Amino acid sequence: MSAGPLTVVVLLGVLAGSATPALAGRFLAPGSRDVRPGLLVPGSRRARPGLAVAGGVVFGGLAAAHGDDPALPVFLLIATVGLALSVVDLACLRLPDPLVGTTAAAGTLGLVAVAATGGELLRLPTAAAGAAVSLIVGLLLALLPGSQLGFGDVKLATALGLPLGWLGWPALAWGLALPHVLGGVWALALLAAGRVRRDTALPFGPAILAGAWLAALIA
């Protein structure tokens, strides 16, 4: 992708990041079920500029890596919802089903449309297999004794397995492995900084999303 279109995509990412608190706020209303204090206050002055920068980086990375892929708009839509999911999970340790469902629907409908109109039908079986493998691996990990992986995390990983499968098996493998590396490093950093204790529940959704993003860049 040339510099001009890439700049446009980055600016779109900045706009998406700036709009994230408004989208996430719909799922952070007082009285929401299972709301617990998290690590982020999404409406704070420090959070808003950071989310705008994050949106630009996420969009720019995807455009630079896959600017020629007809599925790029689908990836950007998933990334937009992913930013909101990260904020909600960081703020109150939840991955709302409507947002996760939107991620799955955007991936499924978007990739089917791209495959049908762009002659990419042969990539759909691999994409579906990616979702299936992600579901199986996630369920196995969630059912392990002492596992901190929630079923919301499993559903999100399954939804992201579809676009990762579209990109190929290496992307899927990275997407399954990287979240655990990132989550472990992040937990150790928070422990070292005294922000959490060993028994503190930490959100894993942001690590899943960041790992999928990095996997898409590596693929």
Coordinates of C-alpha atoms in Angstrom, one line a residue:
M1 CA 0.0 0.0 0.0
S2 CA 1.4 3.4 -1.0
A3 CA 1.9 6.2 1.5
G4 CA -1.3 8.1 0.6
P5 CA -3.8 5.3 1.2
L6 CA -1.8 4.2 4.2
T7 CA -2.1 7.6 5.8
V8 CA -5.9 7.6 5.2
V9 CA -6.2 4.2 6.9
V10 CA -4.1 5.4 9.9
L11 CA -6.4 8.5 10.2
L12 CA -9.4 6.2 10.1
G13 CA -7.8 4.3 12.9
V14 CA -7.3 7.4 15.0
L15 CA -11.0 8.2 14.5
A16 CA -11.9 4.7 15.5
G17 CA -9.8 4.8 18.6
S18 CA -11.2 8.2 19.5
A19 CA -14.7 6.8 19.2
T20 CA -13.9 3.7 21.3
P21 CA -14.9 5.2 24.7
A22 CA -18.3 6.0 23.4
L23 CA -18.8 2.5 22.1
A24 CA -17.4 0.8 25.1
G25 CA -19.4 3.1 27.4
R26 CA -22.6 1.4 26.3
F27 CA -21.4 -1.7 28.1
L28 CA -20.0 0.1 31.2
A29 CA -23.3 1.6 32.5
P30 CA -23.9 1.5 36.2
G31 CA -25.8 -1.6 37.1
S32 CA -24.4 -3.8 34.3
R33 CA -24.1 -7.4 35.2
D34 CA -20.8 -8.8 36.5
V35 CA -19.1 -5.4 36.5
R36 CA -15.9 -5.4 38.6
P37 CA -13.2 -2.8 39.0
G38 CA -10.5 -3.2 36.4
L39 CA -7.3 -1.6 35.4
L40 CA -8.6 1.2 33.1
V41 CA -11.0 4.2 33.4
P42 CA -12.0 4.5 29.7
G43 CA -13.3 8.0 30.0
S44 CA -10.2 9.5 31.7
R45 CA -8.2 12.2 30.0
R46 CA -5.2 9.9 29.7
A47 CA -7.2 7.0 28.2
R48 CA -8.7 9.0 25.2
P49 CA -5.4 10.1 23.5
G50 CA -3.9 6.7 24.1
L51 CA -6.9 5.0 22.4
A52 CA -6.6 7.3 19.4
V53 CA -2.9 6.5 19.0
A54 CA -3.7 2.8 19.5
G55 CA -6.3 2.9 16.8
G56 CA -3.9 4.5 14.4
V57 CA -1.2 2.0 15.1
V58 CA -3.5 -1.0 14.8
F59 CA -5.1 0.2 11.5
G60 CA -1.7 1.2 10.1
G61 CA -0.1 -2.1 10.9
L62 CA -2.9 -4.0 9.3
A63 CA -2.8 -1.8 6.2
A64 CA 0.9 -2.0 5.9
A65 CA 0.9 -5.8 6.2
H66 CA -2.2 -6.6 4.2
G67 CA -3.0 -3.6 2.0
D68 CA -3.4 -5.8 -1.0
D69 CA -5.7 -8.3 0.6
P70 CA -9.4 -7.7 -0.4
A71 CA -10.3 -8.6 3.2
L72 CA -8.6 -5.6 4.7
P73 CA -11.9 -3.7 5.4
V74 CA -13.1 -6.8 7.3
F75 CA -9.9 -6.8 9.4
L76 CA -10.3 -3.1 10.1
L77 CA -13.9 -3.6 11.2
I78 CA -12.9 -6.4 13.5
A79 CA -10.1 -4.2 14.9
T80 CA -12.6 -1.4 15.6
V81 CA -14.8 -3.8 17.7
G82 CA -11.6 -5.2 19.2
L83 CA -10.6 -1.8 20.6
A84 CA -13.9 -1.5 22.4
L85 CA -13.6 -5.1 23.7
S86 CA -10.2 -4.3 25.1
V87 CA -11.4 -1.2 26.9
V88 CA -14.4 -3.0 28.4
D89 CA -12.3 -6.0 29.6
L90 CA -9.7 -3.7 31.1
A91 CA -12.3 -1.6 32.8
C92 CA -14.5 -4.3 34.3
L93 CA -13.2 -7.8 33.4
R94 CA -16.0 -8.5 30.9
L95 CA -16.2 -9.5 27.2
P96 CA -19.8 -8.6 26.3
D97 CA -21.5 -11.1 24.1
P98 CA -22.9 -8.4 21.8
L99 CA -19.4 -7.2 21.0
V100 CA -18.0 -10.7 20.6
G101 CA -20.9 -11.6 18.5
T102 CA -20.3 -8.6 16.3
T103 CA -16.7 -9.6 15.9
A104 CA -17.8 -13.1 14.8
A105 CA -20.5 -11.8 12.5
A106 CA -18.2 -9.2 10.9
G107 CA -15.6 -11.9 10.2
T108 CA -18.0 -14.5 8.9
L109 CA -20.2 -12.3 6.7
G110 CA -17.3 -10.1 5.6
L111 CA -15.0 -12.9 4.6
V112 CA -17.8 -14.8 2.8
A113 CA -18.6 -11.7 0.8
V114 CA -14.9 -11.2 -0.1
A115 CA -14.5 -14.8 -1.0
A116 CA -17.7 -14.7 -3.2
T117 CA -16.8 -11.5 -5.0
G118 CA -13.1 -11.8 -5.2
G119 CA -12.6 -15.4 -6.3
E120 CA -11.1 -16.4 -2.9
L121 CA -13.5 -19.3 -2.1
L122 CA -10.7 -21.7 -1.4
R123 CA -9.6 -19.6 1.6
L124 CA -13.0 -20.1 3.4
P125 CA -12.4 -23.8 4.5
T126 CA -9.1 -22.7 6.1
A127 CA -10.8 -19.8 7.8
A128 CA -13.5 -22.1 9.2
A129 CA -10.9 -24.6 10.3
G130 CA -9.1 -21.7 12.1
A131 CA -12.2 -20.9 14.1
A132 CA -12.8 -24.6 14.9
V133 CA -9.2 -25.2 16.0
S134 CA -9.3 -22.0 18.2
L135 CA -12.5 -23.2 19.8
I136 CA -11.1 -26.6 20.6
V137 CA -7.8 -25.3 22.0
G138 CA -9.6 -22.6 24.0
L139 CA -12.0 -25.1 25.5
L140 CA -9.2 -27.5 26.4
L141 CA -7.3 -24.7 28.2
A142 CA -10.4 -23.3 29.9
L143 CA -11.2 -26.8 31.4
L144 CA -7.8 -27.3 32.8
P145 CA -7.7 -27.4 36.6
G146 CA -6.9 -23.9 37.9
S147 CA -7.3 -22.3 34.5
Q148 CA -8.0 -18.5 34.5
L149 CA -9.3 -18.6 31.0
G150 CA -13.0 -17.7 30.8
F151 CA -15.5 -18.8 28.3
G152 CA -15.8 -15.2 27.1
D153 CA -12.1 -15.5 26.2
V154 CA -12.8 -18.8 24.4
K155 CA -15.6 -17.2 22.4
L156 CA -13.4 -14.2 21.4
A157 CA -10.5 -16.5 20.4
T158 CA -12.9 -18.5 18.2
A159 CA -14.2 -15.4 16.5
L160 CA -10.6 -14.3 15.8
G161 CA -9.7 -17.7 14.6
L162 CA -11.7 -17.1 11.5
P163 CA -9.7 -14.2 10.1
L164 CA -6.5 -15.8 11.3
G165 CA -7.4 -18.9 9.4
W166 CA -8.1 -16.8 6.4
L167 CA -4.5 -15.6 6.5
G168 CA -3.1 -19.2 6.8
W169 CA -2.0 -21.7 9.3
P170 CA 1.2 -19.8 10.4
A171 CA -1.0 -16.8 11.4
L172 CA -3.3 -19.1 13.3
A173 CA -0.5 -20.8 15.2
W174 CA 1.0 -17.4 16.2
G175 CA -2.5 -16.2 17.1
L176 CA -2.9 -19.1 19.5
A177 CA 0.5 -18.8 21.1
L178 CA 1.2 -15.1 21.4
P179 CA -1.7 -14.2 23.7
H180 CA -0.3 -16.5 26.4
V181 CA 3.2 -14.9 26.0
L182 CA 1.8 -11.4 26.1
G183 CA -0.5 -12.1 29.0
G184 CA 2.3 -13.7 31.0
V185 CA 4.7 -10.8 30.4
W186 CA 2.0 -8.3 31.3
A187 CA 1.1 -10.1 34.5
L188 CA 4.7 -10.2 35.6
A189 CA 5.1 -6.5 34.8
L190 CA 2.0 -5.6 36.9
L191 CA 3.3 -7.7 39.7
A192 CA 6.7 -6.1 39.6
A193 CA 5.1 -2.7 39.6
G194 CA 2.9 -3.5 42.6
R195 CA -0.3 -2.9 40.6
V196 CA -1.7 -6.4 41.3
R197 CA -1.3 -9.3 43.6
R198 CA -0.8 -13.0 42.7
D199 CA -4.5 -13.7 43.2
T200 CA -5.8 -10.7 41.3
A201 CA -8.0 -11.5 38.4
L202 CA -6.6 -10.0 35.2
P203 CA -8.4 -9.5 31.8
F204 CA -7.1 -11.8 29.1
G205 CA -9.1 -10.3 26.2
P206 CA -6.6 -7.6 25.4
A207 CA -3.8 -10.2 25.1
I208 CA -6.0 -12.3 22.8
L209 CA -6.6 -9.3 20.6
A210 CA -3.0 -8.0 20.7
G211 CA -1.8 -11.5 19.9
A212 CA -4.1 -11.8 16.9
W213 CA -3.0 -8.4 15.6
L214 CA 0.7 -9.3 15.9
A215 CA 0.0 -12.7 14.3
A216 CA -1.7 -10.9 11.3
L217 CA 1.4 -8.7 10.9
I218 CA 3.8 -11.6 11.0
A219 CA 1.8 -13.7 8.6

